[in-house]
Amino acid sequence: MSDVSDDILATAAAWRAAGEDVALATVVQTWGSSPRPPGSRLALTASGKLAGSVSGGCIEGAVADAAKQTMASGTPQLLDFGITDERAWEVGLACGGKVKVFVEKLA
Amino acid sequence: MKAEILARLQAAQAAKKPVALLTRLTDGVQILWPQDEAPAPLAEAARTALRDDAAQNLEYEGAAWFVHPHNPALRLIIVGAVHIAQALVPMAQPLGFAVTVVDPRRAWATADRFPGITLIHEWTDDAMAELAPDSRTAVVTLTHDPKLDDPALDVALKSDAFYIGALGSRRTHAKRVERLTELGHGAEALGRIKSPVGLDIGAVTAAEIALSIIAEVVAVRRGAALGSRVRAAVSA
């Protein structure tokens, strides 16, 4: 877990050093058949750059929307995706798992 | 995350120091342990997360906390700068392994053949003693030459390396076991050596053998039954 996510932090740091607004999304809890384990990270910029992942691609879009809010407000968010969550169907967590994702601004 | 915490986290990683990032999920407050002090229950969770290399969730004073371990990179020490090693290096790196290649034969261990990889040209026992394999290290010997492989295995067997593999046929390995027994290693220690090395996927080419080796390293690291089950079936 310490391995590949290091590159994502380095990428995030480099983006910020280049003057971009950067948010970090981290999987903090999973249930069932979630594709990415806790600790998995996705770094995003306001300009639309992405590095890493928090799912197999199913929730990245929704996480990016939340990240934009967090980059604007500075307030972190704890997102909950799962089969009991109507939003999850919208964004299509088709694997049937549940996942909690923490989104924070790199300030 | 504050840029200051990210910088300290990256510094700890560069210094190969284990750290845990603790985040209060209600408001994003963060602690980088052990650099920052943490209340006892949080410090305990951080210790556990680092030991198991697994993230933890806990409640502390009515708030949910996420404990995210950042251990130093796994290491892969390859003894023998041979063709299979050239195939193994680019497979191991994206899996999170910091790779070192040991081979005193300078004609083999060249920067041309292993761009960007740490190469050590010392004799294998000195090199291995210096590298000091630990519980986050895998060691694979590939030279086929007892003069090079045996001293490396001797050091590896005295270490906590989580994986020790040695290229060679069953017959080669039987002779190797005899030699290492003479060096004072018991049957249990020698049982740690995976040989023939790698999962039995019918590998033929250098790249296929490298794939079988790195797959076995991952299986052992993750505690999968696969490696041992396959081996048991073959030797039965």
mmCIF file of C-alpha atoms in Angstrom:
data_model
loop_
_atom_site.group_PDB
_atom_site.id
_atom_site.type_symbol
_atom_site.label_atom_id
_atom_site.label_comp_id
_atom_site.label_asym_id
_atom_site.label_seq_id
_atom_site.Cartn_x
_atom_site.Cartn_y
_atom_site.Cartn_z
ATOM 1 C CA MET A 1 0.000 0.000 0.000
ATOM 2 C CA SER A 2 2.935 2.252 0.619
ATOM 3 C CA ASP A 3 4.193 1.421 -2.825
ATOM 4 C CA VAL A 4 2.370 2.766 -5.798
ATOM 5 C CA SER A 5 0.424 5.457 -3.910
ATOM 6 C CA ASP A 6 3.798 7.151 -3.283
ATOM 7 C CA ASP A 7 3.969 8.071 -6.946
ATOM 8 C CA ILE A 8 0.523 9.637 -6.686
ATOM 9 C CA LEU A 9 1.597 11.821 -3.752
ATOM 10 C CA ALA A 10 4.716 12.857 -5.661
ATOM 11 C CA THR A 11 2.556 13.713 -8.658
ATOM 12 C CA ALA A 12 0.171 15.703 -6.460
ATOM 13 C CA ALA A 13 3.067 17.602 -4.884
ATOM 14 C CA ALA A 14 4.480 18.403 -8.328
ATOM 15 C CA TRP A 15 1.111 19.676 -9.558
ATOM 16 C CA ARG A 16 0.743 21.920 -6.560
ATOM 17 C CA ALA A 17 4.311 23.208 -6.951
ATOM 18 C CA ALA A 18 3.339 24.119 -10.524
ATOM 19 C CA GLY A 19 0.543 26.285 -9.116
ATOM 20 C CA GLU A 20 -2.432 23.972 -9.687
ATOM 21 C CA ASP A 21 -5.351 23.482 -7.301
ATOM 22 C CA VAL A 22 -5.069 19.863 -6.135
ATOM 23 C CA ALA A 23 -7.409 17.525 -4.257
ATOM 24 C CA LEU A 24 -6.657 14.072 -2.852
ATOM 25 C CA ALA A 25 -9.274 11.326 -2.642
ATOM 26 C CA THR A 26 -8.520 8.301 -0.467
ATOM 27 C CA VAL A 27 -10.468 5.054 -0.056
ATOM 28 C CA VAL A 28 -10.942 4.778 3.711
ATOM 29 C CA GLN A 29 -13.295 1.820 4.018
ATOM 30 C CA THR A 30 -14.705 -0.908 1.784
ATOM 31 C CA TRP A 31 -17.288 -3.658 2.067
ATOM 32 C CA GLY A 32 -17.874 -6.530 -0.330
ATOM 33 C CA SER A 33 -16.259 -6.685 -3.721
ATOM 34 C CA SER A 34 -14.739 -3.223 -3.972
ATOM 35 C CA PRO A 35 -11.988 -3.056 -6.533
ATOM 36 C CA ARG A 36 -9.499 -0.869 -4.646
ATOM 37 C CA PRO A 37 -8.405 -1.421 -1.034
ATOM 38 C CA PRO A 38 -8.357 1.203 1.747
ATOM 39 C CA GLY A 39 -5.463 3.596 1.245
ATOM 40 C CA SER A 40 -5.891 3.741 -2.536
ATOM 41 C CA ARG A 41 -5.533 7.313 -3.730
ATOM 42 C CA LEU A 42 -6.673 9.499 -6.570
ATOM 43 C CA ALA A 43 -5.114 12.935 -7.057
ATOM 44 C CA LEU A 44 -7.012 15.493 -9.121
ATOM 45 C CA THR A 45 -6.511 19.049 -10.277
ATOM 46 C CA ALA A 46 -9.076 21.741 -10.951
ATOM 47 C CA SER A 47 -7.791 21.694 -14.530
ATOM 48 C CA GLY A 48 -8.861 18.045 -14.881
ATOM 49 C CA LYS A 49 -5.654 16.047 -14.434
ATOM 50 C CA LEU A 50 -5.971 12.649 -12.727
ATOM 51 C CA ALA A 51 -3.452 10.242 -11.162
ATOM 52 C CA GLY A 52 -4.262 6.955 -9.437
ATOM 53 C CA SER A 53 -7.712 5.528 -8.717
ATOM 54 C CA VAL A 54 -10.282 4.877 -5.989
ATOM 55 C CA SER A 55 -12.325 2.296 -7.925
ATOM 56 C CA GLY A 56 -12.273 0.446 -11.183
ATOM 57 C CA GLY A 57 -13.393 3.653 -12.844
ATOM 58 C CA CYS A 58 -17.040 3.553 -11.694
ATOM 59 C CA ILE A 59 -17.029 6.386 -9.148
ATOM 60 C CA GLU A 60 -14.138 8.546 -10.322
ATOM 61 C CA GLY A 61 -16.562 10.920 -12.057
ATOM 62 C CA ALA A 62 -18.595 11.539 -8.916
ATOM 63 C CA VAL A 63 -15.417 11.873 -6.852
ATOM 64 C CA ALA A 64 -14.125 14.464 -9.335
ATOM 65 C CA ASP A 65 -17.335 16.489 -8.913
ATOM 66 C CA ALA A 66 -16.957 16.425 -5.130
ATOM 67 C CA ALA A 67 -13.270 17.265 -5.430
ATOM 68 C CA LYS A 68 -14.130 20.408 -7.387
ATOM 69 C CA GLN A 69 -16.353 21.568 -4.522
ATOM 70 C CA THR A 70 -13.662 20.762 -1.988
ATOM 71 C CA MET A 71 -11.003 22.598 -4.000
ATOM 72 C CA ALA A 72 -13.276 25.655 -4.096
ATOM 73 C CA SER A 73 -14.405 25.572 -0.449
ATOM 74 C CA GLY A 74 -11.404 23.972 1.251
ATOM 75 C CA THR A 75 -13.829 21.789 3.234
ATOM 76 C CA PRO A 76 -13.112 18.045 3.154
ATOM 77 C CA GLN A 77 -15.883 15.553 2.376
ATOM 78 C CA LEU A 78 -16.545 11.931 3.247
ATOM 79 C CA LEU A 79 -18.340 10.283 0.331
ATOM 80 C CA ASP A 80 -20.308 7.081 0.676
ATOM 81 C CA PHE A 81 -20.895 4.870 -2.343
ATOM 82 C CA GLY A 82 -22.727 1.584 -2.238
ATOM 83 C CA ILE A 83 -25.637 -0.452 -3.420
ATOM 84 C CA THR A 84 -27.919 1.035 -0.768
ATOM 85 C CA ASP A 85 -27.067 4.500 -1.982
ATOM 86 C CA GLU A 86 -29.128 5.783 -4.887
ATOM 87 C CA ARG A 87 -26.244 7.941 -5.977
ATOM 88 C CA ALA A 88 -24.118 4.833 -6.395
ATOM 89 C CA TRP A 89 -26.540 3.498 -8.985
ATOM 90 C CA GLU A 90 -26.374 6.792 -10.783
ATOM 91 C CA VAL A 91 -22.604 6.675 -10.924
ATOM 92 C CA GLY A 92 -22.661 2.943 -11.479
ATOM 93 C CA LEU A 93 -20.786 1.056 -8.771
ATOM 94 C CA ALA A 94 -21.642 -2.079 -10.717
ATOM 95 C CA CYS A 95 -19.345 -4.326 -8.716
ATOM 96 C CA GLY A 96 -21.923 -4.351 -5.909
ATOM 97 C CA GLY A 97 -19.394 -3.263 -3.303
ATOM 98 C CA LYS A 98 -19.547 -0.329 -0.911
ATOM 99 C CA VAL A 99 -16.818 2.185 -0.478
ATOM 100 C CA LYS A 100 -16.150 5.328 1.571
ATOM 101 C CA VAL A 101 -13.893 7.946 0.017
ATOM 102 C CA PHE A 102 -12.373 10.918 1.856
ATOM 103 C CA VAL A 103 -11.777 13.969 -0.306
ATOM 104 C CA GLU A 104 -9.483 16.781 0.865
ATOM 105 C CA LYS A 105 -7.765 19.772 -0.649
ATOM 106 C CA LEU A 106 -3.981 19.882 -0.775
ATOM 107 C CA ALA A 107 -3.666 23.229 0.938
ATOM 108 C CA MET B 1 -3.882 17.696 3.527
ATOM 109 C CA LYS B 2 -1.509 20.495 4.372
ATOM 110 C CA ALA B 3 1.448 20.822 2.029
ATOM 111 C CA GLU B 4 3.671 20.781 5.110
ATOM 112 C CA ILE B 5 2.371 17.307 6.106
ATOM 113 C CA LEU B 6 2.765 16.027 2.558
ATOM 114 C CA ALA B 7 6.369 17.298 2.516
ATOM 115 C CA ARG B 8 7.145 15.542 5.808
ATOM 116 C CA LEU B 9 5.449 12.358 4.572
ATOM 117 C CA GLN B 10 7.565 12.413 1.418
ATOM 118 C CA ALA B 11 10.724 13.123 3.432
ATOM 119 C CA ALA B 12 9.998 10.122 5.659
ATOM 120 C CA GLN B 13 9.521 7.945 2.590
ATOM 121 C CA ALA B 14 12.754 9.187 1.046
ATOM 122 C CA ALA B 15 14.525 8.343 4.325
ATOM 123 C CA LYS B 16 12.848 4.884 4.292
ATOM 124 C CA LYS B 17 11.175 5.593 7.643
ATOM 125 C CA PRO B 18 7.763 4.029 8.342
ATOM 126 C CA VAL B 19 5.083 6.627 9.136
ATOM 127 C CA ALA B 20 1.312 6.550 9.515
ATOM 128 C CA LEU B 21 -0.994 9.338 8.396
ATOM 129 C CA LEU B 22 -3.960 9.694 10.758
ATOM 130 C CA THR B 23 -6.960 11.626 9.467
ATOM 131 C CA ARG B 24 -10.034 12.724 11.419
ATOM 132 C CA LEU B 25 -12.725 12.178 8.823
ATOM 133 C CA THR B 26 -15.138 14.719 10.312
ATOM 134 C CA ASP B 27 -12.896 17.705 9.590
ATOM 135 C CA GLY B 28 -9.674 16.517 7.944
ATOM 136 C CA VAL B 29 -7.362 17.173 10.911
ATOM 137 C CA GLN B 30 -4.196 15.115 10.388
ATOM 138 C CA ILE B 31 -1.362 13.668 12.451
ATOM 139 C CA LEU B 32 1.830 12.185 10.990
ATOM 140 C CA TRP B 33 2.899 9.533 13.474
ATOM 141 C CA PRO B 34 5.459 9.053 15.030
ATOM 142 C CA GLN B 35 6.843 12.513 14.151
ATOM 143 C CA ASP B 36 3.723 14.108 15.647
ATOM 144 C CA GLU B 37 2.462 12.947 18.993
ATOM 145 C CA ALA B 38 -0.822 11.054 18.983
ATOM 146 C CA PRO B 39 -3.173 10.059 21.813
ATOM 147 C CA ALA B 40 -2.475 6.491 22.967
ATOM 148 C CA PRO B 41 -5.372 4.735 21.136
ATOM 149 C CA LEU B 42 -4.442 6.435 17.861
ATOM 150 C CA ALA B 43 -0.738 5.669 18.298
ATOM 151 C CA GLU B 44 -1.626 2.034 18.968
ATOM 152 C CA ALA B 45 -3.701 1.866 15.773
ATOM 153 C CA ALA B 46 -0.811 3.466 13.866
ATOM 154 C CA ARG B 47 1.586 0.861 15.206
ATOM 155 C CA THR B 48 -0.764 -1.962 14.195
ATOM 156 C CA ALA B 49 -1.354 -0.470 10.739
ATOM 157 C CA LEU B 50 2.387 -0.261 10.081
ATOM 158 C CA ARG B 51 3.047 -3.750 11.425
ATOM 159 C CA ASP B 52 0.296 -5.325 9.277
ATOM 160 C CA ASP B 53 0.772 -2.891 6.393
ATOM 161 C CA ALA B 54 -3.005 -2.485 6.430
ATOM 162 C CA ALA B 55 -5.102 0.640 6.921
ATOM 163 C CA GLN B 56 -7.242 0.900 10.066
ATOM 164 C CA ASN B 57 -10.507 2.632 10.927
ATOM 165 C CA LEU B 58 -11.355 3.571 14.495
ATOM 166 C CA GLU B 59 -13.545 5.818 16.599
ATOM 167 C CA TYR B 60 -11.785 8.193 18.952
ATOM 168 C CA GLU B 61 -13.608 10.753 21.089
ATOM 169 C CA GLY B 62 -16.740 10.444 18.996
ATOM 170 C CA ALA B 63 -15.065 10.948 15.622
ATOM 171 C CA ALA B 64 -14.080 8.492 12.904
ATOM 172 C CA TRP B 65 -10.329 8.305 12.163
ATOM 173 C CA PHE B 66 -8.546 6.735 9.207
ATOM 174 C CA VAL B 67 -5.074 5.362 9.851
ATOM 175 C CA HIS B 68 -3.033 5.038 6.675
ATOM 176 C CA PRO B 69 0.335 3.251 6.937
ATOM 177 C CA HIS B 70 3.217 4.327 4.708
ATOM 178 C CA ASN B 71 5.915 1.711 4.998
ATOM 179 C CA PRO B 72 9.213 1.910 3.134
ATOM 180 C CA ALA B 73 9.117 0.299 -0.287
ATOM 181 C CA LEU B 74 9.371 -3.440 -0.548
ATOM 182 C CA ARG B 75 12.785 -4.506 -1.781
ATOM 183 C CA LEU B 76 13.754 -7.114 -4.329
ATOM 184 C CA ILE B 77 17.377 -8.219 -4.372
ATOM 185 C CA ILE B 78 18.283 -10.064 -7.562
ATOM 186 C CA VAL B 79 21.565 -11.974 -7.499
ATOM 187 C CA GLY B 80 22.746 -12.470 -11.059
ATOM 188 C CA ALA B 81 22.530 -9.783 -13.735
ATOM 189 C CA VAL B 82 21.303 -12.343 -16.250
ATOM 190 C CA HIS B 83 18.670 -12.254 -18.991
ATOM 191 C CA ILE B 84 15.864 -13.286 -16.614
ATOM 192 C CA ALA B 85 16.900 -10.451 -14.288
ATOM 193 C CA GLN B 86 16.489 -7.992 -17.163
ATOM 194 C CA ALA B 87 12.937 -9.250 -17.634
ATOM 195 C CA LEU B 88 12.212 -9.316 -13.886
ATOM 196 C CA VAL B 89 13.243 -5.735 -13.103
ATOM 197 C CA PRO B 90 10.532 -3.925 -15.129
ATOM 198 C CA MET B 91 7.859 -6.280 -13.763
ATOM 199 C CA ALA B 92 8.871 -5.771 -10.136
ATOM 200 C CA GLN B 93 9.051 -1.969 -10.167
ATOM 201 C CA PRO B 94 5.357 -1.169 -10.803
ATOM 202 C CA LEU B 95 4.491 -3.741 -8.118
ATOM 203 C CA GLY B 96 6.209 -1.469 -5.616
ATOM 204 C CA PHE B 97 9.621 -3.096 -5.302
ATOM 205 C CA ALA B 98 12.824 -1.093 -5.044
ATOM 206 C CA VAL B 99 15.156 -3.360 -7.015
ATOM 207 C CA THR B 100 18.869 -3.996 -6.464
ATOM 208 C CA VAL B 101 20.898 -6.239 -8.762
ATOM 209 C CA VAL B 102 24.006 -7.916 -7.344
ATOM 210 C CA ASP B 103 26.630 -9.409 -9.640
ATOM 211 C CA PRO B 104 30.431 -9.128 -9.319
ATOM 212 C CA ARG B 105 30.738 -9.850 -13.046
ATOM 213 C CA ARG B 106 30.903 -6.317 -14.365
ATOM 214 C CA ALA B 107 30.310 -7.400 -17.930
ATOM 215 C CA TRP B 108 26.807 -8.517 -16.891
ATOM 216 C CA ALA B 109 25.812 -5.903 -14.351
ATOM 217 C CA THR B 110 26.005 -2.810 -16.532
ATOM 218 C CA ALA B 111 23.919 0.335 -16.559
ATOM 219 C CA ASP B 112 23.159 -0.388 -20.213
ATOM 220 C CA ARG B 113 21.489 -3.671 -19.320
ATOM 221 C CA PHE B 114 19.831 -2.286 -16.158
ATOM 222 C CA PRO B 115 19.105 1.403 -16.683
ATOM 223 C CA GLY B 116 18.361 3.305 -13.497
ATOM 224 C CA ILE B 117 18.772 0.252 -11.249
ATOM 225 C CA THR B 118 21.079 0.068 -8.245
ATOM 226 C CA LEU B 119 23.893 -2.301 -9.244
ATOM 227 C CA ILE B 120 26.315 -3.807 -6.750
ATOM 228 C CA HIS B 121 29.530 -5.377 -8.028
ATOM 229 C CA GLU B 122 30.840 -6.731 -4.749
ATOM 230 C CA TRP B 123 31.083 -10.428 -4.006
ATOM 231 C CA THR B 124 27.616 -11.675 -3.201
ATOM 232 C CA ASP B 125 28.106 -12.378 0.519
ATOM 233 C CA ASP B 126 29.534 -8.901 1.159
ATOM 234 C CA ALA B 127 26.835 -7.299 -0.968
ATOM 235 C CA MET B 128 24.077 -9.176 0.844
ATOM 236 C CA ALA B 129 25.484 -8.401 4.289
ATOM 237 C CA GLU B 130 25.503 -4.732 3.339
ATOM 238 C CA LEU B 131 21.954 -4.836 1.958
ATOM 239 C CA ALA B 132 20.737 -6.543 5.162
ATOM 240 C CA PRO B 133 17.492 -8.143 3.925
ATOM 241 C CA ASP B 134 14.545 -7.558 6.279
ATOM 242 C CA SER B 135 10.941 -8.722 6.492
ATOM 243 C CA ARG B 136 10.004 -6.465 3.557
ATOM 244 C CA THR B 137 12.709 -7.922 1.291
ATOM 245 C CA ALA B 138 12.567 -10.666 -1.331
ATOM 246 C CA VAL B 139 15.772 -12.338 -2.518
ATOM 247 C CA VAL B 140 16.078 -14.224 -5.792
ATOM 248 C CA THR B 141 19.280 -15.908 -6.971
ATOM 249 C CA LEU B 142 19.591 -16.415 -10.709
ATOM 250 C CA THR B 143 23.277 -17.011 -11.485
ATOM 251 C CA HIS B 144 23.196 -20.848 -11.592
ATOM 252 C CA ASP B 145 26.728 -20.594 -10.200
ATOM 253 C CA PRO B 146 27.160 -21.955 -6.652
ATOM 254 C CA LYS B 147 30.116 -19.614 -6.089
ATOM 255 C CA LEU B 148 27.756 -16.673 -6.475
ATOM 256 C CA ASP B 149 24.365 -18.067 -5.411
ATOM 257 C CA ASP B 150 25.410 -19.992 -2.280
ATOM 258 C CA PRO B 151 26.985 -17.106 -0.322
ATOM 259 C CA ALA B 152 23.937 -14.946 -1.105
ATOM 260 C CA LEU B 153 21.537 -17.671 0.040
ATOM 261 C CA ASP B 154 23.631 -18.201 3.167
ATOM 262 C CA VAL B 155 23.075 -14.547 4.158
ATOM 263 C CA ALA B 156 19.424 -14.570 3.057
ATOM 264 C CA LEU B 157 18.670 -17.637 5.193
ATOM 265 C CA LYS B 158 20.046 -15.840 8.259
ATOM 266 C CA SER B 159 17.753 -12.874 7.561
ATOM 267 C CA ASP B 160 14.017 -12.212 7.881
ATOM 268 C CA ALA B 161 13.570 -11.979 4.083
ATOM 269 C CA PHE B 162 9.929 -12.808 3.380
ATOM 270 C CA TYR B 163 10.799 -14.606 0.158
ATOM 271 C CA ILE B 164 13.907 -16.523 -0.893
ATOM 272 C CA GLY B 165 13.950 -18.099 -4.341
ATOM 273 C CA ALA B 166 16.746 -19.846 -6.232
ATOM 274 C CA LEU B 167 16.785 -20.664 -9.915
ATOM 275 C CA GLY B 168 17.725 -24.223 -10.741
ATOM 276 C CA SER B 169 16.311 -27.690 -11.388
ATOM 277 C CA ARG B 170 15.316 -30.088 -8.637
ATOM 278 C CA ARG B 171 18.643 -31.890 -9.067
ATOM 279 C CA THR B 172 20.581 -28.620 -8.858
ATOM 280 C CA HIS B 173 18.612 -27.660 -5.783
ATOM 281 C CA ALA B 174 19.249 -31.013 -4.078
ATOM 282 C CA LYS B 175 22.988 -30.440 -4.444
ATOM 283 C CA ARG B 176 22.572 -26.859 -3.255
ATOM 284 C CA VAL B 177 20.728 -28.076 -0.150
ATOM 285 C CA GLU B 178 23.634 -30.429 0.597
ATOM 286 C CA ARG B 179 26.149 -27.584 0.351
ATOM 287 C CA LEU B 180 24.037 -25.222 2.480
ATOM 288 C CA THR B 181 23.517 -27.969 5.053
ATOM 289 C CA GLU B 182 27.296 -28.162 5.377
ATOM 290 C CA LEU B 183 27.249 -24.444 6.121
ATOM 291 C CA GLY B 184 25.045 -25.262 9.105
ATOM 292 C CA HIS B 185 21.524 -24.568 7.831
ATOM 293 C CA GLY B 186 18.845 -26.957 9.063
ATOM 294 C CA ALA B 187 16.016 -28.504 7.067
ATOM 295 C CA GLU B 188 13.482 -25.945 8.263
ATOM 296 C CA ALA B 189 15.617 -23.008 7.162
ATOM 297 C CA LEU B 190 16.374 -24.645 3.829
ATOM 298 C CA GLY B 191 12.647 -25.225 3.343
ATOM 299 C CA ARG B 192 12.300 -21.441 3.016
ATOM 300 C CA ILE B 193 14.047 -21.562 -0.354
ATOM 301 C CA LYS B 194 11.581 -21.700 -3.245
ATOM 302 C CA SER B 195 13.192 -23.921 -5.835
ATOM 303 C CA PRO B 196 12.450 -24.543 -8.609
ATOM 304 C CA VAL B 197 11.715 -20.840 -8.347
ATOM 305 C CA GLY B 198 8.367 -19.338 -9.368
ATOM 306 C CA LEU B 199 4.801 -20.504 -9.789
ATOM 307 C CA ASP B 200 4.352 -23.463 -12.109
ATOM 308 C CA ILE B 201 2.879 -21.718 -15.149
ATOM 309 C CA GLY B 202 4.880 -23.711 -17.683
ATOM 310 C CA ALA B 203 7.240 -20.769 -18.189
ATOM 311 C CA VAL B 204 9.739 -21.138 -21.035
ATOM 312 C CA THR B 205 11.069 -17.722 -22.047
ATOM 313 C CA ALA B 206 12.995 -15.340 -19.799
ATOM 314 C CA ALA B 207 9.953 -13.066 -19.545
ATOM 315 C CA GLU B 208 7.670 -15.976 -18.637
ATOM 316 C CA ILE B 209 10.093 -17.184 -15.960
ATOM 317 C CA ALA B 210 10.295 -13.623 -14.594
ATOM 318 C CA LEU B 211 6.484 -13.507 -14.492
ATOM 319 C CA SER B 212 6.306 -16.816 -12.610
ATOM 320 C CA ILE B 213 8.880 -15.554 -10.092
ATOM 321 C CA ILE B 214 7.268 -12.194 -9.399
ATOM 322 C CA ALA B 215 3.822 -13.846 -9.183
ATOM 323 C CA GLU B 216 5.172 -16.200 -6.529
ATOM 324 C CA VAL B 217 6.762 -13.297 -4.639
ATOM 325 C CA VAL B 218 3.389 -11.510 -4.595
ATOM 326 C CA ALA B 219 1.557 -14.707 -3.580
ATOM 327 C CA VAL B 220 3.907 -15.211 -0.617
ATOM 328 C CA ARG B 221 3.733 -11.534 0.330
ATOM 329 C CA ARG B 222 -0.077 -11.618 0.330
ATOM 330 C CA GLY B 223 -0.250 -14.943 2.138
ATOM 331 C CA ALA B 224 -2.006 -16.636 -0.776
ATOM 332 C CA ALA B 225 -2.250 -20.405 -0.606
ATOM 333 C CA LEU B 226 -1.369 -20.594 -4.290
ATOM 334 C CA GLY B 227 2.411 -20.818 -4.071
ATOM 335 C CA SER B 228 2.605 -23.518 -1.440
ATOM 336 C CA ARG B 229 -0.363 -25.485 -2.788
ATOM 337 C CA VAL B 230 1.108 -25.745 -6.250
ATOM 338 C CA ARG B 231 4.476 -26.756 -4.861
ATOM 339 C CA ALA B 232 2.981 -29.355 -2.544
ATOM 340 C CA ALA B 233 1.031 -30.901 -5.416
ATOM 341 C CA VAL B 234 4.137 -31.064 -7.570
ATOM 342 C CA SER B 235 6.343 -32.606 -4.926
ATOM 343 C CA ALA B 236 3.694 -35.118 -3.780
#
